[in-house]
Amino acid sequence: MTASITYNVSAISHVPVIHFSGKLDESSCDSICKEVQEFYFQNKNMDGLVLDFTSLHQINSKAIGHLMNLSADLTDDEKKLVISGSSSS
């Protein structure tokens, strides 16, 4: 089975940028969201986190829920979550 999503991480200053490509759907949501959550907990010294959805073609409601939990974790640590490249189509 081919993965429906890929991602890579770059950084701007002390802010990691996670670039997503593909579909964040039922088949990939749990594993990818868990990896992003673990990345955050392993790198709490960062100033915030940017999720770049420019090349993301689909995101399901379950993934939106995971993003809300991640946002709450960042807010609790007085950090910001930025979502860039989102599209309404």
XYZ file of C-alpha atoms in Angstrom:
89
model
C 0.000 0.000 0.000
C 1.356 3.409 -0.965
C 1.333 6.162 1.658
C -1.239 8.832 0.924
C 0.854 11.525 2.589
C 4.465 12.543 2.963
C 6.070 15.280 5.000
C 9.422 16.864 5.693
C 10.651 19.326 8.275
C 12.614 22.527 7.777
C 13.123 25.437 10.153
C 12.892 29.190 10.206
C 14.923 30.408 13.174
C 13.633 28.387 16.154
C 10.341 27.538 14.470
C 10.042 24.183 12.686
C 7.980 24.096 9.508
C 6.363 20.778 8.644
C 5.536 20.606 4.931
C 2.770 18.130 4.039
C 2.063 16.663 0.622
C -0.808 14.376 -0.369
C -3.903 13.428 1.616
C -4.273 13.437 5.396
C -7.141 10.951 5.462
C -8.367 7.967 7.469
C -5.516 5.743 6.263
C -2.768 8.141 7.371
C -4.287 10.385 10.020
C -3.487 8.517 13.236
C 0.141 7.709 12.434
C 1.054 11.124 10.981
C -0.724 13.078 13.721
C 1.015 10.945 16.367
C 4.408 11.628 14.739
C 3.735 15.389 14.691
C 2.632 15.306 18.353
C 5.773 13.350 19.318
C 7.931 15.776 17.325
C 6.476 18.643 19.340
C 7.014 16.932 22.699
C 10.635 16.115 21.759
C 11.318 19.721 20.670
C 9.583 21.849 23.283
C 12.400 24.404 23.144
C 11.045 25.664 19.821
C 9.214 28.981 19.695
C 6.185 27.610 17.857
C 5.237 25.336 14.993
C 4.203 25.966 11.393
C 2.196 23.401 9.430
C 2.478 24.050 5.700
C -0.531 22.639 3.856
C 0.337 24.159 0.455
C 0.670 20.692 -1.140
C -1.959 18.987 1.004
C -4.907 17.964 -1.159
C -7.243 16.605 1.495
C -7.636 16.650 5.273
C -10.367 14.796 7.139
C -12.288 15.828 10.238
C -10.352 13.423 12.454
C -7.114 15.194 11.502
C -8.744 18.555 12.287
C -9.480 17.199 15.778
C -5.841 16.180 16.196
C -4.789 19.680 15.113
C -7.054 21.192 17.755
C -5.382 19.011 20.408
C -1.939 20.040 19.150
C -2.984 23.685 19.231
C -4.154 23.279 22.836
C -0.796 21.716 23.799
C 1.094 24.606 22.204
C -1.192 27.170 23.837
C -0.640 25.533 27.241
C 3.105 26.038 26.662
C 2.531 29.651 25.515
C 3.577 28.864 21.946
C 1.843 29.457 18.627
C 0.607 27.061 15.968
C 0.460 28.521 12.458
C -1.233 26.787 9.557
C -0.120 28.077 6.180
C -1.080 27.257 2.619
C -4.584 26.090 3.416
C -7.120 26.166 0.615
C -10.896 26.161 0.523
C -10.982 23.938 -2.552
